[in-house]
Amino acid sequence: MRQDVQVVQTMVDTMVGIPQFSYPARPNGAPKPRGEFAHIRFLEEYQVGIPAQEIKSQTDDTTTFITRSAVRLRFRIGCVDTTGLPSTKIMNGWTSEEMKTLMIQSGYGFIRCTPLSNEDAKQEKEWEYRQGFSVDLYTTRTFEETVDNITSMVINGVYVDDSLEEYLLQFDINLN
């Protein structure tokens, strides 16, 4: 998701200490950045555990629910650098005090960062050093849903007694 990539951009730029160092991967029609940079691609999101639901508000006619769901997000960060310092900071900078503060403010938490093997060998035609990372983060998604309450019902049925005689039943509940 776009918002998630923007949060990771802020994290990477903070770790590396260079404003606008990172960019979303593969933006339509955007030119390739020059010099050192990192590109961030959102790969997947999946739910962890069972969502928690609570009633936010309720009237005679409707009920509004809030659903909170913990999710795990996976990103791919590709880093093009000449000194290796930005790559080292991205690999090892997730648990610094500055990052902990940023994570608390953003509502995202760090799970792990793993290097992708020999990223520059896949891009030999580019003649630039590349290092790739797989980064897992977690956050909580919050959804709001308003549903109509059941305010009346008509229940119909057939009761069959022991002598197989049938009785038609109808219950009217809260009909005006």
Short mmCIF file of N, CA and C in Angstrom, two decimals:
data_model
loop_
_atom_site.label_atom_id
_atom_site.label_comp_id
_atom_site.label_asym_id
_atom_site.label_seq_id
_atom_site.Cartn_x
_atom_site.Cartn_y
_atom_site.Cartn_z
N MET A 1 0.84 -1.18 0.00
CA MET A 1 0.00 0.00 0.00
C MET A 1 0.89 1.25 0.00
N ARG A 2 0.39 2.29 -0.58
CA ARG A 2 1.17 3.52 -0.74
C ARG A 2 1.58 4.13 0.61
N GLN A 3 0.64 4.16 1.57
CA GLN A 3 0.95 4.74 2.88
C GLN A 3 2.04 3.95 3.58
N ASP A 4 1.99 2.63 3.45
CA ASP A 4 3.00 1.78 4.08
C ASP A 4 4.39 2.06 3.49
N VAL A 5 4.46 2.23 2.18
CA VAL A 5 5.74 2.52 1.53
C VAL A 5 6.27 3.87 2.00
N GLN A 6 5.39 4.85 2.17
CA GLN A 6 5.83 6.17 2.65
C GLN A 6 6.40 6.08 4.05
N VAL A 7 5.81 5.25 4.91
CA VAL A 7 6.33 5.07 6.27
C VAL A 7 7.73 4.46 6.20
N VAL A 8 7.91 3.44 5.36
CA VAL A 8 9.23 2.80 5.24
C VAL A 8 10.24 3.78 4.63
N GLN A 9 9.80 4.61 3.70
CA GLN A 9 10.69 5.64 3.15
C GLN A 9 11.22 6.54 4.26
N THR A 10 10.34 6.99 5.13
CA THR A 10 10.75 7.84 6.24
C THR A 10 11.75 7.10 7.13
N MET A 11 11.49 5.82 7.38
CA MET A 11 12.40 5.03 8.23
C MET A 11 13.78 4.90 7.57
N VAL A 12 13.81 4.56 6.28
CA VAL A 12 15.08 4.38 5.58
C VAL A 12 15.84 5.70 5.51
N ASP A 13 15.15 6.79 5.16
CA ASP A 13 15.81 8.10 5.10
C ASP A 13 16.38 8.50 6.45
N THR A 14 15.67 8.17 7.52
CA THR A 14 16.14 8.47 8.87
C THR A 14 17.36 7.64 9.22
N MET A 15 17.32 6.34 8.91
CA MET A 15 18.47 5.47 9.22
C MET A 15 19.72 5.90 8.48
N VAL A 16 19.56 6.21 7.20
CA VAL A 16 20.70 6.56 6.37
C VAL A 16 21.17 7.99 6.66
N GLY A 17 20.25 8.84 7.11
CA GLY A 17 20.61 10.22 7.41
C GLY A 17 20.64 11.12 6.17
N ILE A 18 19.96 10.71 5.11
CA ILE A 18 19.93 11.49 3.87
C ILE A 18 18.46 11.70 3.48
N PRO A 19 17.98 12.95 3.49
CA PRO A 19 16.59 13.20 3.09
C PRO A 19 16.37 12.77 1.63
N GLN A 20 15.23 12.22 1.35
CA GLN A 20 14.82 11.77 0.02
C GLN A 20 15.82 10.78 -0.59
N PHE A 21 16.40 9.93 0.24
CA PHE A 21 17.31 8.88 -0.23
C PHE A 21 16.52 7.73 -0.86
N SER A 22 15.30 7.48 -0.36
CA SER A 22 14.52 6.34 -0.83
C SER A 22 13.33 6.80 -1.66
N TYR A 23 12.91 5.88 -2.54
CA TYR A 23 11.81 6.14 -3.47
C TYR A 23 10.94 4.89 -3.57
N PRO A 24 9.66 5.06 -3.90
CA PRO A 24 8.86 3.87 -4.20
C PRO A 24 9.40 3.19 -5.46
N ALA A 25 9.42 1.89 -5.48
CA ALA A 25 9.92 1.14 -6.64
C ALA A 25 8.91 1.21 -7.78
N ARG A 26 9.44 1.29 -8.97
CA ARG A 26 8.66 1.20 -10.20
C ARG A 26 7.51 2.20 -10.32
N PRO A 27 7.70 3.47 -10.01
CA PRO A 27 6.60 4.42 -10.25
C PRO A 27 6.44 4.62 -11.75
N ASN A 28 5.22 4.77 -12.20
CA ASN A 28 4.95 4.92 -13.63
C ASN A 28 5.59 6.18 -14.19
N GLY A 29 6.44 6.01 -15.19
CA GLY A 29 7.02 7.13 -15.91
C GLY A 29 8.08 7.92 -15.18
N ALA A 30 8.46 7.52 -13.99
CA ALA A 30 9.46 8.27 -13.22
C ALA A 30 10.86 7.90 -13.70
N PRO A 31 11.74 8.89 -13.81
CA PRO A 31 13.12 8.57 -14.21
C PRO A 31 13.86 7.89 -13.05
N LYS A 32 14.86 7.11 -13.38
CA LYS A 32 15.68 6.45 -12.37
C LYS A 32 16.48 7.51 -11.62
N PRO A 33 16.49 7.44 -10.29
CA PRO A 33 17.29 8.40 -9.52
C PRO A 33 18.78 8.27 -9.86
N ARG A 34 19.50 9.34 -9.72
CA ARG A 34 20.95 9.33 -9.98
C ARG A 34 21.69 9.18 -8.66
N GLY A 35 22.88 8.63 -8.74
CA GLY A 35 23.72 8.49 -7.55
C GLY A 35 23.22 7.37 -6.65
N GLU A 36 23.43 7.56 -5.36
CA GLU A 36 23.02 6.57 -4.39
C GLU A 36 21.54 6.76 -4.05
N PHE A 37 20.84 5.64 -3.90
CA PHE A 37 19.42 5.70 -3.55
C PHE A 37 18.96 4.33 -3.10
N ALA A 38 17.78 4.30 -2.54
CA ALA A 38 17.12 3.04 -2.19
C ALA A 38 15.72 3.07 -2.79
N HIS A 39 15.26 1.92 -3.27
CA HIS A 39 13.89 1.84 -3.75
C HIS A 39 13.15 0.81 -2.89
N ILE A 40 11.89 1.10 -2.64
CA ILE A 40 11.09 0.31 -1.71
C ILE A 40 9.87 -0.23 -2.44
N ARG A 41 9.67 -1.53 -2.30
CA ARG A 41 8.51 -2.15 -2.93
C ARG A 41 7.74 -2.93 -1.86
N PHE A 42 6.45 -2.69 -1.81
CA PHE A 42 5.56 -3.45 -0.93
C PHE A 42 5.30 -4.80 -1.58
N LEU A 43 5.56 -5.89 -0.85
CA LEU A 43 5.39 -7.22 -1.42
C LEU A 43 4.11 -7.91 -0.99
N GLU A 44 3.87 -7.96 0.33
CA GLU A 44 2.70 -8.70 0.79
C GLU A 44 2.26 -8.25 2.18
N GLU A 45 1.01 -8.55 2.45
CA GLU A 45 0.42 -8.29 3.76
C GLU A 45 -0.43 -9.50 4.12
N TYR A 46 -0.30 -9.94 5.36
CA TYR A 46 -1.20 -10.99 5.79
C TYR A 46 -1.56 -10.79 7.26
N GLN A 47 -2.75 -11.25 7.57
CA GLN A 47 -3.31 -11.09 8.91
C GLN A 47 -2.64 -12.05 9.87
N VAL A 48 -2.42 -11.60 11.08
CA VAL A 48 -1.83 -12.42 12.12
C VAL A 48 -2.86 -12.52 13.25
N GLY A 49 -3.32 -13.71 13.53
CA GLY A 49 -4.28 -13.90 14.60
C GLY A 49 -5.70 -13.58 14.18
N ILE A 50 -6.56 -13.48 15.16
CA ILE A 50 -7.99 -13.22 14.94
C ILE A 50 -8.26 -11.75 15.23
N PRO A 51 -8.96 -11.06 14.33
CA PRO A 51 -9.27 -9.65 14.57
C PRO A 51 -10.11 -9.45 15.84
N ALA A 52 -9.91 -8.32 16.49
CA ALA A 52 -10.69 -7.96 17.67
C ALA A 52 -11.77 -6.98 17.24
N GLN A 53 -12.99 -7.23 17.70
CA GLN A 53 -14.10 -6.36 17.31
C GLN A 53 -14.79 -5.84 18.56
N GLU A 54 -15.15 -4.56 18.51
CA GLU A 54 -15.87 -3.95 19.62
C GLU A 54 -16.92 -3.00 19.07
N ILE A 55 -17.92 -2.73 19.87
CA ILE A 55 -18.98 -1.81 19.47
C ILE A 55 -18.54 -0.39 19.78
N LYS A 56 -18.55 0.46 18.74
CA LYS A 56 -18.20 1.87 18.91
C LYS A 56 -19.42 2.66 19.34
N SER A 57 -20.54 2.43 18.67
CA SER A 57 -21.78 3.14 19.02
C SER A 57 -22.95 2.29 18.58
N GLN A 58 -24.09 2.57 19.22
CA GLN A 58 -25.28 1.79 18.90
C GLN A 58 -26.52 2.64 19.11
N THR A 59 -27.44 2.57 18.15
CA THR A 59 -28.75 3.20 18.27
C THR A 59 -29.79 2.10 18.13
N ASP A 60 -31.06 2.47 18.15
CA ASP A 60 -32.11 1.47 17.96
C ASP A 60 -32.03 0.83 16.57
N ASP A 61 -31.55 1.59 15.58
CA ASP A 61 -31.57 1.10 14.20
C ASP A 61 -30.23 0.57 13.70
N THR A 62 -29.10 1.06 14.22
CA THR A 62 -27.79 0.66 13.70
C THR A 62 -26.79 0.39 14.83
N THR A 63 -25.77 -0.38 14.48
CA THR A 63 -24.64 -0.62 15.37
C THR A 63 -23.37 -0.39 14.56
N THR A 64 -22.43 0.37 15.13
CA THR A 64 -21.15 0.62 14.47
C THR A 64 -20.07 -0.17 15.21
N PHE A 65 -19.37 -1.00 14.45
CA PHE A 65 -18.31 -1.84 15.00
C PHE A 65 -16.95 -1.28 14.59
N ILE A 66 -15.97 -1.43 15.46
CA ILE A 66 -14.57 -1.16 15.15
C ILE A 66 -13.86 -2.52 15.17
N THR A 67 -13.16 -2.82 14.08
CA THR A 67 -12.41 -4.07 13.99
C THR A 67 -10.94 -3.74 13.87
N ARG A 68 -10.14 -4.32 14.76
CA ARG A 68 -8.69 -4.13 14.73
C ARG A 68 -8.04 -5.47 14.39
N SER A 69 -7.15 -5.42 13.40
CA SER A 69 -6.51 -6.64 12.93
C SER A 69 -5.01 -6.43 12.84
N ALA A 70 -4.26 -7.26 13.54
CA ALA A 70 -2.79 -7.19 13.45
C ALA A 70 -2.36 -7.79 12.11
N VAL A 71 -1.48 -7.09 11.41
CA VAL A 71 -1.00 -7.57 10.12
C VAL A 71 0.52 -7.52 10.07
N ARG A 72 1.06 -8.41 9.27
CA ARG A 72 2.50 -8.45 9.01
C ARG A 72 2.71 -8.01 7.57
N LEU A 73 3.65 -7.10 7.38
CA LEU A 73 3.94 -6.52 6.07
C LEU A 73 5.35 -6.90 5.65
N ARG A 74 5.53 -7.20 4.37
CA ARG A 74 6.86 -7.51 3.86
C ARG A 74 7.20 -6.53 2.74
N PHE A 75 8.39 -5.97 2.83
CA PHE A 75 8.89 -5.02 1.83
C PHE A 75 10.20 -5.52 1.27
N ARG A 76 10.49 -5.09 0.07
CA ARG A 76 11.80 -5.31 -0.52
C ARG A 76 12.45 -3.95 -0.66
N ILE A 77 13.62 -3.82 -0.10
CA ILE A 77 14.38 -2.57 -0.21
C ILE A 77 15.62 -2.87 -1.03
N GLY A 78 15.78 -2.18 -2.12
CA GLY A 78 16.98 -2.30 -2.94
C GLY A 78 17.80 -1.04 -2.75
N CYS A 79 19.07 -1.20 -2.48
CA CYS A 79 19.93 -0.06 -2.20
C CYS A 79 21.07 -0.01 -3.22
N VAL A 80 21.23 1.14 -3.84
CA VAL A 80 22.33 1.38 -4.76
C VAL A 80 23.25 2.37 -4.05
N ASP A 81 24.47 1.92 -3.71
CA ASP A 81 25.41 2.81 -3.04
C ASP A 81 26.84 2.44 -3.43
N THR A 82 27.72 3.36 -3.26
CA THR A 82 29.11 3.14 -3.65
C THR A 82 29.99 2.78 -2.46
N THR A 83 29.66 3.28 -1.29
CA THR A 83 30.51 3.04 -0.12
C THR A 83 30.07 1.85 0.71
N GLY A 84 28.82 1.43 0.57
CA GLY A 84 28.28 0.35 1.39
C GLY A 84 27.74 0.84 2.71
N LEU A 85 27.97 2.10 3.05
CA LEU A 85 27.51 2.63 4.33
C LEU A 85 25.98 2.69 4.42
N PRO A 86 25.28 3.21 3.40
CA PRO A 86 23.81 3.18 3.50
C PRO A 86 23.25 1.77 3.65
N SER A 87 23.82 0.81 2.93
CA SER A 87 23.36 -0.58 3.04
C SER A 87 23.57 -1.11 4.46
N THR A 88 24.72 -0.81 5.03
CA THR A 88 25.02 -1.25 6.39
C THR A 88 24.04 -0.62 7.38
N LYS A 89 23.74 0.66 7.20
CA LYS A 89 22.79 1.34 8.10
C LYS A 89 21.40 0.75 7.96
N ILE A 90 20.98 0.40 6.73
CA ILE A 90 19.67 -0.20 6.53
C ILE A 90 19.61 -1.59 7.17
N MET A 91 20.66 -2.35 7.04
CA MET A 91 20.67 -3.70 7.60
C MET A 91 20.66 -3.68 9.13
N ASN A 92 21.37 -2.72 9.73
CA ASN A 92 21.58 -2.76 11.17
C ASN A 92 20.93 -1.64 11.97
N GLY A 93 20.23 -0.73 11.31
CA GLY A 93 19.73 0.45 12.02
C GLY A 93 18.32 0.39 12.55
N TRP A 94 17.66 -0.73 12.43
CA TRP A 94 16.24 -0.80 12.79
C TRP A 94 15.96 -0.71 14.28
N THR A 95 16.94 -0.97 15.13
CA THR A 95 16.68 -0.98 16.58
C THR A 95 17.30 0.21 17.31
N SER A 96 17.72 1.22 16.57
CA SER A 96 18.28 2.41 17.23
C SER A 96 17.17 3.15 17.98
N GLU A 97 17.56 3.99 18.90
CA GLU A 97 16.57 4.74 19.69
C GLU A 97 15.75 5.67 18.79
N GLU A 98 16.39 6.25 17.79
CA GLU A 98 15.68 7.13 16.86
C GLU A 98 14.61 6.35 16.09
N MET A 99 14.94 5.12 15.70
CA MET A 99 13.97 4.29 14.97
C MET A 99 12.84 3.83 15.89
N LYS A 100 13.16 3.51 17.14
CA LYS A 100 12.12 3.11 18.08
C LYS A 100 11.11 4.24 18.26
N THR A 101 11.61 5.47 18.38
CA THR A 101 10.72 6.63 18.51
C THR A 101 9.86 6.79 17.27
N LEU A 102 10.47 6.66 16.10
CA LEU A 102 9.75 6.79 14.84
C LEU A 102 8.69 5.70 14.70
N MET A 103 9.00 4.50 15.13
CA MET A 103 8.04 3.40 15.06
C MET A 103 6.86 3.63 16.00
N ILE A 104 7.13 4.12 17.19
CA ILE A 104 6.04 4.42 18.12
C ILE A 104 5.13 5.49 17.53
N GLN A 105 5.71 6.51 16.92
CA GLN A 105 4.91 7.59 16.33
C GLN A 105 4.10 7.10 15.14
N SER A 106 4.66 6.22 14.33
CA SER A 106 3.99 5.78 13.11
C SER A 106 3.04 4.60 13.31
N GLY A 107 3.20 3.86 14.41
CA GLY A 107 2.34 2.70 14.64
C GLY A 107 2.82 1.44 13.95
N TYR A 108 4.07 1.45 13.49
CA TYR A 108 4.66 0.28 12.84
C TYR A 108 5.77 -0.26 13.72
N GLY A 109 5.95 -1.57 13.72
CA GLY A 109 7.00 -2.19 14.51
C GLY A 109 7.89 -3.07 13.65
N PHE A 110 9.10 -3.25 14.10
CA PHE A 110 10.11 -4.01 13.37
C PHE A 110 10.06 -5.48 13.76
N ILE A 111 10.12 -6.36 12.76
CA ILE A 111 10.23 -7.80 13.01
C ILE A 111 11.62 -8.29 12.62
N ARG A 112 12.00 -8.07 11.35
CA ARG A 112 13.32 -8.51 10.93
C ARG A 112 13.72 -7.88 9.60
N CYS A 113 15.03 -7.88 9.37
CA CYS A 113 15.61 -7.42 8.11
C CYS A 113 16.63 -8.47 7.71
N THR A 114 16.44 -9.05 6.52
CA THR A 114 17.37 -10.06 6.04
C THR A 114 17.92 -9.65 4.68
N PRO A 115 19.21 -9.88 4.45
CA PRO A 115 19.78 -9.52 3.15
C PRO A 115 19.34 -10.49 2.07
N LEU A 116 19.21 -9.97 0.86
CA LEU A 116 18.95 -10.82 -0.30
C LEU A 116 20.29 -11.12 -0.92
N SER A 117 20.55 -12.34 -1.27
CA SER A 117 21.88 -12.76 -1.70
C SER A 117 22.27 -12.20 -3.06
N ASN A 118 23.45 -11.65 -3.12
CA ASN A 118 24.12 -11.20 -4.33
C ASN A 118 23.24 -10.41 -5.29
N GLU A 119 22.62 -9.39 -4.79
CA GLU A 119 21.69 -8.57 -5.57
C GLU A 119 22.37 -7.93 -6.77
N ASP A 120 23.62 -7.53 -6.64
CA ASP A 120 24.27 -6.84 -7.76
C ASP A 120 24.59 -7.80 -8.91
N ALA A 121 24.73 -9.09 -8.65
CA ALA A 121 25.01 -10.04 -9.73
C ALA A 121 23.83 -10.15 -10.69
N LYS A 122 22.63 -9.96 -10.19
CA LYS A 122 21.44 -10.02 -11.02
C LYS A 122 21.34 -8.82 -11.95
N GLN A 123 22.04 -7.74 -11.61
CA GLN A 123 21.94 -6.49 -12.35
C GLN A 123 23.29 -6.09 -12.94
N GLU A 124 24.09 -7.04 -13.39
CA GLU A 124 25.45 -6.75 -13.84
C GLU A 124 25.49 -5.71 -14.94
N LYS A 125 24.47 -5.66 -15.79
CA LYS A 125 24.47 -4.69 -16.88
C LYS A 125 24.38 -3.25 -16.38
N GLU A 126 23.97 -3.05 -15.15
CA GLU A 126 23.82 -1.70 -14.59
C GLU A 126 25.15 -1.10 -14.13
N TRP A 127 26.16 -1.91 -13.87
CA TRP A 127 27.48 -1.44 -13.42
C TRP A 127 27.40 -0.62 -12.14
N GLU A 128 26.58 -1.07 -11.22
CA GLU A 128 26.50 -0.38 -9.95
C GLU A 128 26.31 -1.41 -8.85
N TYR A 129 26.79 -1.10 -7.67
CA TYR A 129 26.65 -2.01 -6.55
C TYR A 129 25.23 -1.92 -6.03
N ARG A 130 24.60 -3.05 -5.86
CA ARG A 130 23.24 -3.11 -5.33
C ARG A 130 23.21 -4.09 -4.16
N GLN A 131 22.49 -3.72 -3.15
CA GLN A 131 22.24 -4.62 -2.03
C GLN A 131 20.74 -4.63 -1.80
N GLY A 132 20.19 -5.82 -1.62
CA GLY A 132 18.75 -5.94 -1.39
C GLY A 132 18.45 -6.48 -0.01
N PHE A 133 17.30 -6.07 0.50
CA PHE A 133 16.86 -6.50 1.83
C PHE A 133 15.39 -6.87 1.79
N SER A 134 15.04 -7.87 2.57
CA SER A 134 13.65 -8.19 2.83
C SER A 134 13.37 -7.71 4.25
N VAL A 135 12.38 -6.85 4.39
CA VAL A 135 12.08 -6.26 5.70
C VAL A 135 10.64 -6.61 6.07
N ASP A 136 10.48 -7.15 7.28
CA ASP A 136 9.15 -7.46 7.81
C ASP A 136 8.83 -6.49 8.93
N LEU A 137 7.65 -5.89 8.84
CA LEU A 137 7.15 -4.97 9.87
C LEU A 137 5.76 -5.44 10.27
N TYR A 138 5.25 -4.90 11.37
CA TYR A 138 3.87 -5.18 11.76
C TYR A 138 3.17 -3.86 12.06
N THR A 139 1.86 -3.89 11.91
CA THR A 139 1.03 -2.76 12.27
C THR A 139 -0.37 -3.28 12.55
N THR A 140 -1.26 -2.40 12.94
CA THR A 140 -2.65 -2.77 13.19
C THR A 140 -3.53 -2.03 12.21
N ARG A 141 -4.36 -2.75 11.50
CA ARG A 141 -5.35 -2.14 10.60
C ARG A 141 -6.64 -1.97 11.39
N THR A 142 -7.29 -0.84 11.22
CA THR A 142 -8.54 -0.55 11.91
C THR A 142 -9.61 -0.25 10.88
N PHE A 143 -10.74 -0.94 11.02
CA PHE A 143 -11.85 -0.78 10.10
C PHE A 143 -13.11 -0.46 10.89
N GLU A 144 -13.97 0.35 10.31
CA GLU A 144 -15.24 0.70 10.93
C GLU A 144 -16.36 0.22 10.01
N GLU A 145 -17.38 -0.39 10.61
CA GLU A 145 -18.49 -0.91 9.84
C GLU A 145 -19.78 -0.62 10.58
N THR A 146 -20.77 -0.08 9.87
CA THR A 146 -22.08 0.19 10.45
C THR A 146 -23.07 -0.79 9.83
N VAL A 147 -23.80 -1.50 10.68
CA VAL A 147 -24.78 -2.48 10.22
C VAL A 147 -26.16 -2.13 10.78
N ASP A 148 -27.17 -2.52 10.03
CA ASP A 148 -28.55 -2.32 10.49
C ASP A 148 -28.88 -3.36 11.54
N ASN A 149 -29.54 -2.92 12.61
CA ASN A 149 -29.99 -3.84 13.65
C ASN A 149 -31.27 -4.53 13.20
N ILE A 150 -31.49 -5.72 13.68
CA ILE A 150 -32.76 -6.39 13.45
C ILE A 150 -33.74 -5.81 14.45
N THR A 151 -34.73 -5.10 13.95
CA THR A 151 -35.68 -4.42 14.84
C THR A 151 -37.01 -5.15 14.93
N SER A 152 -37.27 -6.04 13.97
CA SER A 152 -38.49 -6.83 14.02
C SER A 152 -38.29 -8.08 13.18
N MET A 153 -39.08 -9.11 13.49
CA MET A 153 -39.02 -10.32 12.69
C MET A 153 -40.33 -11.08 12.77
N VAL A 154 -40.54 -11.82 11.73
CA VAL A 154 -41.68 -12.73 11.68
C VAL A 154 -41.10 -14.13 11.50
N ILE A 155 -41.44 -15.01 12.43
CA ILE A 155 -40.92 -16.38 12.38
C ILE A 155 -42.10 -17.31 12.09
N ASN A 156 -41.98 -18.06 11.03
CA ASN A 156 -43.01 -19.02 10.64
C ASN A 156 -42.45 -20.41 10.75
N GLY A 157 -43.33 -21.36 11.10
CA GLY A 157 -42.90 -22.73 11.18
C GLY A 157 -44.07 -23.69 11.28
N VAL A 158 -43.75 -24.94 11.30
CA VAL A 158 -44.76 -25.99 11.43
C VAL A 158 -44.34 -26.87 12.59
N TYR A 159 -45.29 -27.10 13.51
CA TYR A 159 -45.04 -28.02 14.62
C TYR A 159 -45.83 -29.30 14.35
N VAL A 160 -45.16 -30.43 14.46
CA VAL A 160 -45.81 -31.72 14.26
C VAL A 160 -45.79 -32.45 15.59
N ASP A 161 -46.99 -32.81 16.06
CA ASP A 161 -47.04 -33.50 17.36
C ASP A 161 -46.89 -35.01 17.17
N ASP A 162 -47.03 -35.76 18.28
CA ASP A 162 -46.81 -37.21 18.25
C ASP A 162 -47.81 -37.94 17.36
N SER A 163 -48.99 -37.37 17.20
CA SER A 163 -50.00 -38.01 16.35
C SER A 163 -49.89 -37.55 14.90
N LEU A 164 -48.80 -36.87 14.57
CA LEU A 164 -48.48 -36.36 13.24
C LEU A 164 -49.45 -35.28 12.76
N GLU A 165 -50.10 -34.66 13.70
CA GLU A 165 -50.96 -33.52 13.35
C GLU A 165 -50.08 -32.28 13.26
N GLU A 166 -50.28 -31.47 12.21
CA GLU A 166 -49.45 -30.29 11.96
C GLU A 166 -50.15 -29.03 12.48
N TYR A 167 -49.35 -28.16 13.06
CA TYR A 167 -49.83 -26.86 13.54
C TYR A 167 -48.96 -25.79 12.92
N LEU A 168 -49.59 -24.84 12.24
CA LEU A 168 -48.84 -23.71 11.68
C LEU A 168 -48.57 -22.71 12.79
N LEU A 169 -47.32 -22.24 12.84
CA LEU A 169 -46.93 -21.29 13.87
C LEU A 169 -46.45 -20.01 13.23
N GLN A 170 -46.73 -18.88 13.87
CA GLN A 170 -46.19 -17.61 13.43
C GLN A 170 -45.97 -16.75 14.67
N PHE A 171 -44.72 -16.27 14.78
CA PHE A 171 -44.36 -15.39 15.88
C PHE A 171 -44.00 -14.04 15.29
N ASP A 172 -44.63 -13.00 15.77
CA ASP A 172 -44.32 -11.63 15.35
C ASP A 172 -43.59 -10.96 16.50
N ILE A 173 -42.36 -10.53 16.25
CA ILE A 173 -41.54 -9.92 17.30
C ILE A 173 -41.28 -8.46 16.95
N ASN A 174 -41.68 -7.57 17.83
CA ASN A 174 -41.45 -6.12 17.71
C ASN A 174 -42.01 -5.51 16.44
N LEU A 175 -43.10 -6.02 15.93
CA LEU A 175 -43.72 -5.40 14.76
C LEU A 175 -44.50 -4.17 15.23
N ASN A 176 -44.38 -3.09 14.50
CA ASN A 176 -45.09 -1.86 14.88
C ASN A 176 -46.53 -1.91 14.46
#
